[in-house]
CSV table of C-alpha atoms and ligand atoms in Angstrom, one decimal:
chain,number,residue,atom,x,y,z
B,9,MET,CA,59.5,-57.5,-20.2
B,10,ALA,CA,58.2,-53.9,-20.6
B,11,ALA,CA,56.1,-52.3,-17.9
B,12,VAL,CA,54.6,-48.9,-17.2
B,13,ILE,CA,54.7,-47.6,-13.7
B,14,LEU,CA,52.2,-45.1,-12.6
B,15,THR,CA,53.1,-43.4,-9.3
B,16,VAL,CA,50.2,-42.2,-7.2
B,17,THR,CA,50.5,-39.4,-6.0
B,18,ASN,CA,53.3,-37.8,-8.1
B,19,ASN,CA,56.3,-37.6,-5.8
B,20,SER,CA,58.6,-35.5,-8.0
B,21,GLY,CA,55.7,-33.3,-9.3
B,22,GLY,CA,54.6,-31.6,-6.2
B,23,GLY,CA,52.7,-34.5,-4.6
B,24,GLN,CA,49.8,-33.9,-6.9
B,25,PRO,CA,47.1,-36.6,-7.3
B,26,VAL,CA,46.6,-38.8,-10.3
B,27,SER,CA,43.0,-38.7,-11.4
B,28,MET,CA,40.9,-41.8,-12.0
B,29,ALA,CA,40.5,-40.8,-15.6
B,30,ASN,CA,44.3,-40.6,-16.0
B,31,ALA,CA,44.8,-44.0,-14.4
B,32,ARG,CA,42.1,-45.5,-16.7
B,33,ALA,CA,43.7,-43.9,-19.8
B,34,VAL,CA,47.1,-45.3,-18.9
B,35,ALA,CA,45.6,-48.8,-18.2
B,36,GLY,CA,43.9,-48.6,-21.6
B,37,ILE,CA,47.1,-47.8,-23.5
B,38,CYS,CA,48.9,-50.6,-21.6
B,39,LYS,CA,46.2,-53.1,-22.5
B,40,GLN,CA,46.2,-52.1,-26.1
B,41,HIS,CA,50.0,-52.7,-26.4
B,42,HIS,CA,50.1,-55.7,-24.0
B,43,ILE,CA,52.3,-53.9,-21.5
B,44,LEU,CA,52.2,-54.6,-17.8
B,45,PHE,CA,50.6,-51.8,-15.9
B,46,VAL,CA,52.2,-51.4,-12.4
B,47,LEU,CA,50.9,-49.0,-9.8
B,48,ASP,CA,53.4,-47.5,-7.4
B,49,CYS,CA,50.7,-47.2,-4.7
B,50,CYS,CA,52.8,-46.0,-1.8
B,51,ARG,CA,50.5,-43.0,-1.4
B,52,ILE,CA,47.3,-44.4,-2.7
B,53,ALA,CA,45.1,-43.4,0.3
B,54,GLU,CA,46.3,-39.8,0.0
B,55,ASN,CA,45.6,-40.0,-3.8
B,56,ALA,CA,42.1,-41.4,-3.0
B,57,TYR,CA,41.4,-38.4,-0.8
B,58,PHE,CA,42.1,-36.0,-3.6
B,59,VAL,CA,40.1,-38.1,-6.2
B,60,ARG,CA,37.1,-38.1,-3.9
B,61,HIS,CA,37.2,-34.3,-3.3
B,62,ASN,CA,38.2,-33.3,-6.9
B,63,GLU,CA,36.2,-35.7,-9.1
B,64,PRO,CA,32.4,-35.5,-8.9
B,65,GLU,CA,31.9,-39.0,-10.3
B,66,CYS,CA,33.9,-40.4,-7.4
B,67,ALA,CA,32.3,-38.3,-4.7
B,68,HIS,CA,29.9,-41.1,-3.6
B,69,LEU,CA,32.7,-43.6,-3.1
B,70,SER,CA,34.7,-44.2,0.1
B,71,TYR,CA,38.5,-43.6,0.0
B,72,ARG,CA,39.0,-47.4,0.2
B,73,GLU,CA,36.6,-48.0,-2.7
B,74,ILE,CA,38.4,-45.4,-4.8
B,75,ALA,CA,41.7,-47.2,-4.1
B,76,GLN,CA,40.1,-50.5,-4.9
B,77,GLU,CA,38.9,-49.1,-8.2
B,78,MET,CA,42.4,-47.9,-9.1
B,79,PHE,CA,43.9,-51.3,-8.1
B,80,SER,CA,41.3,-53.0,-10.4
B,81,LEU,CA,43.0,-51.3,-13.4
B,82,ALA,CA,46.5,-52.5,-12.6
B,83,ASP,CA,48.3,-55.8,-13.4
B,84,ALA,CA,50.7,-55.3,-10.5
B,85,ALA,CA,51.4,-53.0,-7.6
B,86,VAL,CA,54.6,-52.0,-5.7
B,87,MET,CA,54.4,-50.3,-2.3
B,88,SER,CA,56.9,-48.8,0.0
B,89,ILE,CA,54.9,-49.3,3.1
B,90,LYS,CA,56.7,-46.6,5.0
B,91,LYS,CA,54.3,-44.2,3.4
B,92,ASP,CA,50.5,-45.1,3.4
B,93,GLY,CA,51.2,-48.3,5.3
B,94,LEU,CA,51.8,-46.1,8.4
B,95,VAL,CA,54.7,-48.3,9.5
B,96,ASN,CA,58.5,-47.7,9.9
B,97,MET,CA,59.7,-50.2,7.3
B,98,GLY,CA,58.7,-52.6,4.6
B,99,GLY,CA,57.3,-53.0,1.1
B,100,PHE,CA,55.6,-55.4,-1.2
B,101,LEU,CA,55.3,-56.4,-4.9
B,102,ALA,CA,51.8,-57.8,-5.8
B,103,LEU,CA,51.1,-59.5,-9.1
B,104,ARG,CA,47.9,-60.9,-10.6
B,105,ASP,CA,49.7,-63.3,-12.9
B,106,HIS,CA,50.8,-66.4,-11.0
B,107,ASN,CA,53.5,-67.3,-13.5
B,108,LEU,CA,55.1,-63.9,-13.2
B,109,SER,CA,54.7,-64.1,-9.4
B,110,ASN,CA,56.6,-67.4,-9.4
B,111,ALA,CA,59.3,-66.0,-11.7
B,112,CYS,CA,59.8,-63.1,-9.2
B,113,THR,CA,59.9,-65.4,-6.2
B,114,ASN,CA,62.5,-67.5,-7.9
B,115,LEU,CA,64.6,-64.5,-8.8
B,116,LEU,CA,64.3,-63.5,-5.2
B,117,ILE,CA,65.9,-66.7,-4.1
B,118,ILE,CA,69.2,-65.9,-5.9
B,119,THR,CA,69.1,-62.2,-4.9
B,120,GLU,CA,67.6,-61.9,-1.4
B,121,GLY,CA,66.6,-65.3,-0.3
B,122,PHE,CA,63.3,-67.3,0.0
B,123,ALA,CA,60.1,-65.2,0.2
B,124,THR,CA,59.5,-66.8,3.6
B,125,TYR,CA,62.9,-65.9,5.0
B,126,GLY,CA,61.4,-63.0,6.9
B,127,GLY,CA,62.7,-59.7,5.4
B,128,LEU,CA,59.8,-58.5,7.5
B,129,SER,CA,59.1,-60.1,10.9
B,130,GLY,CA,55.5,-61.2,11.8
B,131,ARG,CA,55.1,-58.3,14.1
B,132,ASP,CA,55.9,-55.8,11.3
B,133,MET,CA,53.5,-57.6,9.0
B,134,GLU,CA,50.7,-57.4,11.6
B,135,ALA,CA,51.4,-53.6,12.0
B,136,ILE,CA,51.2,-53.2,8.2
B,137,ALA,CA,47.8,-55.0,8.2
B,138,VAL,CA,46.5,-52.5,10.8
B,139,GLY,CA,48.1,-49.5,9.0
B,140,LEU,CA,46.6,-50.4,5.7
B,141,GLU,CA,43.1,-50.3,7.4
B,142,GLU,CA,43.6,-47.1,9.4
B,143,VAL,CA,45.1,-45.1,6.5
B,144,PHE,CA,41.7,-45.0,4.8
B,145,GLU,CA,39.9,-43.6,7.9
B,146,ALA,CA,38.3,-40.3,6.9
B,147,ASP,CA,39.4,-38.4,10.0
B,148,TYR,CA,43.0,-39.5,9.6
B,149,LEU,CA,43.1,-38.6,5.9
B,150,HIS,CA,41.5,-35.3,6.5
B,151,TYR,CA,43.9,-34.3,9.2
B,152,ARG,CA,46.9,-35.5,7.1
B,153,ILE,CA,46.0,-33.7,3.9
B,154,ARG,CA,44.9,-30.5,5.8
B,155,SER,CA,48.2,-30.4,7.8
B,156,THR,CA,50.2,-30.4,4.6
B,157,ALA,CA,48.0,-27.8,3.1
B,158,TYR,CA,48.1,-25.7,6.3
B,159,LEU,CA,51.9,-25.5,6.1
B,160,GLY,CA,51.9,-24.8,2.4
B,161,GLU,CA,49.2,-22.1,2.5
B,162,ARG,CA,50.8,-20.3,5.5
B,163,ILE,CA,54.3,-20.1,4.0
B,164,ARG,CA,52.7,-19.0,0.7
B,165,GLU,CA,51.0,-16.1,2.5
B,166,ARG,CA,54.4,-15.1,3.8
B,167,GLY,CA,55.8,-14.7,0.3
B,168,ILE,CA,57.3,-18.2,-0.2
B,169,PRO,CA,56.6,-19.5,-3.8
B,170,VAL,CA,55.2,-23.0,-3.6
B,171,ILE,CA,53.7,-25.5,-6.0
B,172,PHE,CA,50.0,-24.8,-5.7
B,173,PRO,CA,47.5,-26.4,-4.9
B,174,ILE,CA,49.5,-28.1,-2.2
B,175,GLY,CA,50.0,-31.8,-2.7
B,176,GLY,CA,49.4,-34.7,-0.3
B,177,HIS,CA,52.6,-35.6,1.5
B,178,ALA,CA,54.8,-32.6,1.0
B,179,VAL,CA,55.1,-28.9,0.3
B,180,TYR,CA,57.3,-28.1,-2.6
B,181,VAL,CA,59.0,-24.7,-2.5
B,182,ASP,CA,60.1,-23.0,-5.8
B,183,ALA,CA,63.6,-22.1,-4.7
B,184,GLN,CA,64.4,-20.3,-7.9
B,185,GLY,CA,61.4,-18.1,-7.4
B,186,LEU,CA,62.6,-17.4,-3.8
B,187,TYR,CA,66.2,-16.7,-4.8
B,188,PRO,CA,66.2,-15.2,-8.3
B,189,HIS,CA,69.7,-13.9,-7.7
B,190,ILE,CA,71.1,-17.4,-7.4
B,191,PRO,CA,71.6,-19.0,-10.8
B,192,PRO,CA,70.8,-22.7,-11.3
B,193,HIS,CA,74.4,-23.8,-11.5
B,194,GLN,CA,74.8,-22.4,-7.9
B,195,PHE,CA,71.9,-24.5,-6.8
B,196,PRO,CA,69.2,-22.3,-5.3
B,197,GLY,CA,67.4,-25.4,-3.9
B,198,GLN,CA,70.5,-26.5,-2.0
B,199,ALA,CA,70.9,-23.0,-0.7
B,200,LEU,CA,67.4,-23.2,0.8
B,201,VAL,CA,68.0,-26.7,2.2
B,202,CYS,CA,71.0,-25.4,4.0
B,203,GLU,CA,69.2,-22.2,5.2
B,204,LEU,CA,66.4,-24.3,6.7
B,205,TYR,CA,68.8,-26.5,8.5
B,206,GLN,CA,71.0,-23.7,9.8
B,207,VAL,CA,68.2,-21.4,10.8
B,208,GLY,CA,65.8,-24.0,12.2
B,209,GLY,CA,67.3,-27.5,12.2
B,210,ILE,CA,64.7,-28.4,9.6
B,211,ARG,CA,65.7,-31.2,7.2
B,212,SER,CA,64.4,-31.0,3.6
B,213,VAL,CA,65.5,-32.2,0.2
B,214,GLU,CA,66.5,-30.5,-3.0
B,215,VAL,CA,64.6,-31.6,-6.1
B,216,GLY,CA,66.4,-29.5,-8.7
B,217,SER,CA,69.7,-29.3,-10.4
B,218,VAL,CA,71.6,-31.2,-7.7
B,219,MET,CA,69.2,-34.1,-8.3
B,220,PHE,CA,68.4,-33.8,-12.0
B,221,GLY,CA,71.0,-31.5,-13.5
B,222,LYS,CA,73.3,-33.0,-16.0
B,223,TYR,CA,76.6,-32.3,-17.9
B,224,ASP,CA,76.5,-32.3,-21.7
B,225,ALA,CA,79.2,-33.9,-23.9
B,226,ASP,CA,81.5,-30.9,-23.4
B,227,GLY,CA,81.1,-30.9,-19.7
B,228,GLY,CA,78.7,-28.0,-19.8
B,229,PHE,CA,76.1,-27.7,-17.1
B,230,VAL,CA,72.5,-28.5,-18.1
B,231,PRO,CA,70.0,-27.4,-15.4
B,232,ALA,CA,66.9,-29.3,-14.2
B,233,PRO,CA,63.6,-27.9,-15.4
B,234,GLN,CA,62.7,-26.7,-11.9
B,235,GLU,CA,64.6,-25.8,-8.7
B,236,LEU,CA,62.4,-27.2,-6.0
B,237,VAL,CA,62.8,-28.1,-2.3
B,238,ARG,CA,60.6,-30.8,-0.9
B,239,LEU,CA,59.3,-30.5,2.7
B,240,ALA,CA,57.9,-34.0,3.3
B,241,LEU,CA,55.8,-34.6,6.3
B,242,PRO,CA,56.0,-37.9,8.1
B,243,ARG,CA,52.6,-39.3,9.0
B,244,ARG,CA,51.3,-39.1,12.6
B,245,VAL,CA,54.4,-37.2,13.9
B,246,TYR,CA,53.7,-33.5,13.8
B,247,THR,CA,51.1,-31.4,15.6
B,248,GLN,CA,50.0,-27.9,14.5
B,249,SER,CA,52.6,-26.3,16.8
B,250,HIS,CA,55.4,-28.1,15.0
B,251,LEU,CA,54.2,-26.7,11.7
B,252,ASP,CA,53.8,-23.3,13.3
B,253,TYR,CA,57.5,-23.5,14.2
B,254,VAL,CA,58.4,-24.3,10.5
B,255,ILE,CA,56.3,-21.3,9.4
B,256,GLU,CA,58.3,-19.1,11.8
B,257,VAL,CA,61.5,-20.4,10.4
B,258,PHE,CA,60.3,-19.5,6.9
B,259,GLU,CA,59.7,-15.9,8.1
B,260,GLU,CA,63.4,-15.7,9.0
B,261,ILE,CA,64.3,-17.3,5.7
B,262,VAL,CA,62.4,-14.4,3.9
B,263,ARG,CA,64.2,-11.8,6.1
B,264,ARG,CA,67.6,-13.3,5.1
B,265,LYS,CA,66.9,-14.0,1.5
B,266,ALA,CA,68.8,-11.1,-0.2
B,267,ASP,CA,72.0,-12.2,1.7
B,268,THR,CA,71.6,-15.9,0.9
B,269,ARG,CA,74.3,-17.3,-1.4
B,270,GLY,CA,74.5,-20.3,-3.7
B,271,TYR,CA,76.7,-23.4,-3.4
B,272,ARG,CA,79.3,-25.2,-5.5
B,273,ILE,CA,79.9,-28.9,-5.6
B,274,VAL,CA,83.3,-30.0,-4.1
B,275,TYR,CA,82.7,-33.7,-4.4
B,276,GLU,CA,80.3,-35.8,-6.5
B,277,PRO,CA,80.1,-39.5,-7.1
B,278,PRO,CA,79.7,-40.8,-10.7
B,279,PHE,CA,75.9,-41.4,-10.3
B,280,LEU,CA,73.0,-40.5,-8.0
B,281,ARG,CA,75.1,-37.6,-6.8
B,282,HIS,CA,72.3,-36.0,-4.7
B,283,PHE,CA,72.7,-38.7,-2.0
B,284,THR,CA,76.4,-38.1,-1.3
B,285,ALA,CA,77.6,-34.9,-3.0
B,286,GLN,CA,79.4,-32.4,-0.8
B,287,PHE,CA,79.1,-28.6,-1.2
B,288,ALA,CA,80.8,-25.4,-0.2
B,289,PRO,CA,79.2,-22.0,0.0
B,290,ILE,CA,80.0,-19.4,-2.6
F,314,PLP,C1,56.9,-43.0,-5.0
F,314,PLP,C2,57.9,-43.8,-4.3
F,314,PLP,N1,58.2,-45.1,-4.7
F,314,PLP,C3,59.1,-45.8,-4.1
F,314,PLP,C4,59.9,-45.3,-3.1
F,314,PLP,C5,61.0,-46.1,-2.4
F,314,PLP,O1,60.7,-46.5,-1.2
F,314,PLP,P1,61.8,-47.3,-0.2
F,314,PLP,O2,62.7,-46.3,0.4
F,314,PLP,O3,60.9,-47.9,0.8
F,314,PLP,O4,62.5,-48.3,-1.1
F,314,PLP,C6,59.7,-44.0,-2.6
F,314,PLP,C7,60.5,-43.5,-1.6
F,314,PLP,O5,60.6,-42.4,-1.1
F,314,PLP,C8,58.7,-43.2,-3.3
F,314,PLP,O6,58.4,-42.0,-2.9
């Protein structure tokens, strides 16, 4: 069965929001072609924040009502609850169609076990129920989105190129813009990831040619369209002083940038190499 999955917000595209108009248009195309429309809603509350502040026709709605409106367009939803569920672990698949839901439950029996086996304990499910309520609180969402923007705007002022405007859950640094002297095949994003860890103990992730680069039929290197580094912010963990520390580390990164070198891969698995590849400095 074919399905379209719309991810709100856009994780690999800078954490940018999906507008209500965009979601409606996708739903319309799916309906026209009888294709299941699935919402990856793991950041739907953050998305609702942007929709309310960016789209005048939604300004009178609460964040929760905006999310409900978006859900009303979808046939199904998947959620990694570690994000806008405000809990450590868990996820769900929700389907409107009972036959499909039964088919998924039956498939689950031969893969993971009965739906009632308790992949999630009752305590965790209770925490999820609370998290899904609290995530729509205006104060929480405002603090969350402004914290991410604070980090992004401050490092931008210090000469770090970032995807702008800043997205919801993460700041995305343009590592190629920061290190024009490191060519894509020497992985400027990986160079920044290593710098951040070595200078400040900060963990980030490359979203560039390590993750999306390919080899052509002759083994030639095909770079990714962008060389980004994602600084994702866990929810309800950092205070402003933590982010001020990250900003100070970026000041040092700028001071060292002309001396920063690229990396080469010394080990890579046959697929999904970004999880386990090993590198050496050039
Ligand atoms: C948009 C999106 N969907 C799904 C997932 C997968 O989540 P999980 O690690 O809980 O399987 C992620 C994880 O980062 C994500 O960002």
